[in-house]
Amino acid sequence: MREQLLAAEKVTAIAWRDGALHLLDQRVLPFEESWRSYHTAADVAEAIRRMVVRGAPAIGIAAAYAVVLAVRARLAAGGDWRAALQEDFALLAATRPTAVNLFWALNRMRDRLDRLKERDDPLAVMEAEAVGIHQSDREANLTMAQLGVELIRKHQGNLQNLLTHCNAGALATGGFGTALGVIRAAHLEGLVGRVYADETRPWLQGSRLTAWELATDGIPVTVSADSAAAHLMKTRGITWVIVGADRIAANGDVANKIGTYQLAVNAMHHGVRFMVVAPSSTIDMAMEHGDDIVLEERDASELLELGGQRMAGGVEAFNPVFDVTPADLIDFIVTEKGVIDRPDAAKMAQLMCRKRLH
Ligand code: MRU
């Protein structure tokens, strides 16, 4: 299955080439496939903030490459380059608060920096670390896809109608996706009837990105309004909700795109299984509960405007872009270290002690 899955990797959004970071601009998809090149950490930080690159693992990978760009610039400037680099770490850490993969990747890069030996070439070592982060995310996607598809086969079998939210696909990761990785694998196994992609207001990750990715792969996809989810579960034979995550707390609570929580409540009411697919770099054992996770709020204009056109005016808007789904609404958390069924603190701690499966 691994070879089949590798062959199914069609879309990429992050490339490290000729000493520069190249990002597929997700703000203009699906109508424009525009690649932008980045040569400085400050420009990558701005790209993360403005969502040229988005999705928890992808943000982490971009930040790791940004550190490489920063190392190159600080070395060239001379002086105490390691001290100067702290400014770059701080700038990158301040871009988006919720996805822990950003901080995980920065910590890994900082840790590698701290372990540099006198004889090492700092730039080559840091570049290898960033490439390693990128590659291991791709590998994690493959492992999770296989684990997730086994769950679908075991717990339902035959043709399934699946529902997903936001974009947890190739655009959001270093491989072919977390939730969409499982969906792609299920499609290859002939298990998918149709995928319903929530449009995912207000940024439209579902209708602009997920629908495009699935349609590119020839997977039957239907876009629906976020508010149609309960109705779909009642009338369209949805058997699974499959989503990604931005941060998973030590008790199994999951922060993900706004609207995920209401999907989990609806899924429980309708007897629809709820699967969260995320690499272990998304798990934050330092965060005891989901309630402690900082949930990003973005500009009101994202809600009050559509395609640059004002839709409402003279009112305040509340625009939290993530919410927290309590662990007790989740059937499975799928990671590259294994699967947790009905997550709780003890199972999460056990999982984190395991090695990667592949
Ligand atoms: O605001 P975004 O688009 O960065 O939010 C992305 C999500 O919420 C995804 O579902 C999550 O990061 C998982 S991506 C594999």
mmCIF file of N, CA, C and O and ligand atoms in Angstrom, residues 51 54-57 59 96 99 165-169 172-173 178-179 203 205 244-246 256-257 277 296 321-322, ligand 1:
data_model
loop_
_atom_site.group_PDB
_atom_site.id
_atom_site.type_symbol
_atom_site.label_atom_id
_atom_site.label_comp_id
_atom_site.label_asym_id
_atom_site.label_seq_id
_atom_site.Cartn_x
_atom_site.Cartn_y
_atom_site.Cartn_z
ATOM 1 N N MET A 51 -0.953 33.610 5.978
ATOM 2 C CA MET A 51 -1.520 32.345 5.517
ATOM 3 C C MET A 51 -1.235 32.025 4.043
ATOM 4 O O MET A 51 -2.038 31.396 3.371
ATOM 5 N N ARG A 54 -0.240 27.453 5.430
ATOM 6 C CA ARG A 54 -1.130 27.245 6.564
ATOM 7 C C ARG A 54 -1.271 25.740 6.796
ATOM 8 O O ARG A 54 -0.803 24.928 6.008
ATOM 9 N N GLY A 55 -1.962 25.406 7.923
ATOM 10 C CA GLY A 55 -2.067 23.998 8.298
ATOM 11 C C GLY A 55 -0.928 23.705 9.263
ATOM 12 O O GLY A 55 0.226 24.075 8.985
ATOM 13 N N ALA A 56 -1.244 23.050 10.373
ATOM 14 C CA ALA A 56 -0.286 22.930 11.474
ATOM 15 C C ALA A 56 1.091 22.367 11.060
ATOM 16 O O ALA A 56 2.120 23.018 11.282
ATOM 17 N N PRO A 57 1.153 21.169 10.433
ATOM 18 C CA PRO A 57 2.478 20.645 10.108
ATOM 19 C C PRO A 57 3.219 21.522 9.096
ATOM 20 O O PRO A 57 4.436 21.730 9.221
ATOM 21 N N ILE A 59 3.062 24.735 8.705
ATOM 22 C CA ILE A 59 3.589 25.929 9.377
ATOM 23 C C ILE A 59 4.908 25.578 10.076
ATOM 24 O O ILE A 59 5.886 26.320 10.019
ATOM 25 N N ARG A 96 1.693 32.723 14.645
ATOM 26 C CA ARG A 96 0.350 32.184 14.895
ATOM 27 C C ARG A 96 0.420 31.373 16.199
ATOM 28 O O ARG A 96 1.358 30.590 16.381
ATOM 29 N N ALA A 99 -1.365 26.379 16.514
ATOM 30 C CA ALA A 99 -0.750 25.124 16.040
ATOM 31 C C ALA A 99 0.577 24.897 16.761
ATOM 32 O O ALA A 99 1.528 25.666 16.590
ATOM 33 N N HIS A 165 -13.479 18.633 7.472
ATOM 34 C CA HIS A 165 -13.594 20.064 7.767
ATOM 35 C C HIS A 165 -12.233 20.709 7.552
ATOM 36 O O HIS A 165 -11.209 20.073 7.783
ATOM 37 N N CYS A 166 -12.229 21.937 7.122
ATOM 38 C CA CYS A 166 -10.989 22.681 6.878
ATOM 39 C C CYS A 166 -10.164 21.970 5.802
ATOM 40 O O CYS A 166 -10.713 21.252 4.962
ATOM 41 N N ASN A 167 -8.861 22.131 5.842
ATOM 42 C CA ASN A 167 -7.996 21.389 4.920
ATOM 43 C C ASN A 167 -6.862 20.760 5.709
ATOM 44 O O ASN A 167 -6.038 21.472 6.296
ATOM 45 N N ALA A 168 -6.877 19.446 5.745
ATOM 46 C CA ALA A 168 -5.814 18.684 6.412
ATOM 47 C C ALA A 168 -5.211 17.759 5.368
ATOM 48 O O ALA A 168 -5.109 16.554 5.543
ATOM 49 N N GLY A 169 -4.809 18.369 4.263
ATOM 50 C CA GLY A 169 -4.316 17.592 3.129
ATOM 51 C C GLY A 169 -2.864 17.902 2.801
ATOM 52 O O GLY A 169 -2.089 18.336 3.662
ATOM 53 N N ALA A 172 -1.476 21.233 3.682
ATOM 54 C CA ALA A 172 -1.305 21.561 5.106
ATOM 55 C C ALA A 172 -0.162 20.787 5.757
ATOM 56 O O ALA A 172 0.069 20.940 6.959
ATOM 57 N N THR A 173 0.528 19.953 4.975
ATOM 58 C CA THR A 173 1.525 19.046 5.555
ATOM 59 C C THR A 173 2.749 18.933 4.637
ATOM 60 O O THR A 173 2.802 19.547 3.568
ATOM 61 N N THR A 178 -3.058 14.554 6.560
ATOM 62 C CA THR A 178 -3.417 13.777 7.751
ATOM 63 C C THR A 178 -4.817 13.195 7.518
ATOM 64 O O THR A 178 -4.950 12.062 7.075
ATOM 65 N N ALA A 179 -5.856 14.019 7.744
ATOM 66 C CA ALA A 179 -7.224 13.551 7.474
ATOM 67 C C ALA A 179 -7.378 13.181 5.997
ATOM 68 O O ALA A 179 -7.930 12.131 5.649
ATOM 69 N N TRP A 203 -12.478 31.392 6.076
ATOM 70 C CA TRP A 203 -11.339 31.441 5.139
ATOM 71 C C TRP A 203 -11.517 30.483 3.960
ATOM 72 O O TRP A 203 -10.752 30.464 3.034
ATOM 73 N N GLN A 205 -11.170 27.161 3.658
ATOM 74 C CA GLN A 205 -10.174 26.113 3.403
ATOM 75 C C GLN A 205 -10.821 24.885 2.774
ATOM 76 O O GLN A 205 -10.190 24.168 1.996
ATOM 77 N N GLY A 244 -8.235 16.921 10.956
ATOM 78 C CA GLY A 244 -6.873 17.055 11.468
ATOM 79 C C GLY A 244 -6.904 17.744 12.823
ATOM 80 O O GLY A 244 -7.960 17.831 13.462
ATOM 81 N N ALA A 245 -5.762 18.246 13.263
ATOM 82 C CA ALA A 245 -5.693 18.951 14.551
ATOM 83 C C ALA A 245 -4.563 19.965 14.514
ATOM 84 O O ALA A 245 -3.593 19.809 13.772
ATOM 85 N N ASP A 246 -4.714 20.988 15.338
ATOM 86 C CA ASP A 246 -3.651 21.997 15.471
ATOM 87 C C ASP A 246 -2.884 21.836 16.770
ATOM 88 O O ASP A 246 -1.721 22.232 16.869
ATOM 89 N N ASN A 256 -8.817 22.433 16.844
ATOM 90 C CA ASN A 256 -8.778 22.386 15.379
ATOM 91 C C ASN A 256 -9.636 23.530 14.842
ATOM 92 O O ASN A 256 -10.202 24.319 15.624
ATOM 93 N N LYS A 257 -9.728 23.615 13.551
ATOM 94 C CA LYS A 257 -10.437 24.714 12.894
ATOM 95 C C LYS A 257 -11.829 24.948 13.488
ATOM 96 O O LYS A 257 -12.545 23.997 13.789
ATOM 97 N N VAL A 277 -6.865 12.869 12.957
ATOM 98 C CA VAL A 277 -5.610 12.335 12.422
ATOM 99 C C VAL A 277 -4.541 13.422 12.531
ATOM 100 O O VAL A 277 -4.706 14.506 11.962
ATOM 101 N N GLU A 296 -6.442 31.269 18.373
ATOM 102 C CA GLU A 296 -6.222 32.484 17.580
ATOM 103 C C GLU A 296 -7.543 33.143 17.200
ATOM 104 O O GLU A 296 -8.506 32.475 16.835
ATOM 105 N N VAL A 321 -10.640 31.444 15.181
ATOM 106 C CA VAL A 321 -10.474 30.552 14.032
ATOM 107 C C VAL A 321 -10.203 29.105 14.436
ATOM 108 O O VAL A 321 -10.012 28.245 13.575
ATOM 109 N N PHE A 322 -10.181 28.838 15.731
ATOM 110 C CA PHE A 322 -10.052 27.459 16.217
ATOM 111 C C PHE A 322 -11.028 27.250 17.364
ATOM 112 O O PHE A 322 -11.462 28.213 17.998
HETATM 113 O O1 MRU B 1 -6.027 28.308 9.928
HETATM 114 P P1 MRU B 1 -5.441 27.105 9.253
HETATM 115 O O2 MRU B 1 -5.887 26.945 7.839
HETATM 116 O O3 MRU B 1 -3.933 27.050 9.412
HETATM 117 O O4 MRU B 1 -6.036 25.883 10.073
HETATM 118 C C1 MRU B 1 -5.717 24.591 9.695
HETATM 119 C C2 MRU B 1 -6.479 23.554 10.421
HETATM 120 O O5 MRU B 1 -7.231 23.831 11.316
HETATM 121 C C3 MRU B 1 -6.208 22.131 10.050
HETATM 122 O O6 MRU B 1 -7.341 21.357 10.214
HETATM 123 C C4 MRU B 1 -5.099 21.579 10.957
HETATM 124 O O7 MRU B 1 -3.992 22.440 10.958
HETATM 125 C C5 MRU B 1 -4.672 20.226 10.548
HETATM 126 S S1 MRU B 1 -3.680 20.285 9.078
HETATM 127 C C6 MRU B 1 -3.047 18.745 8.801
#
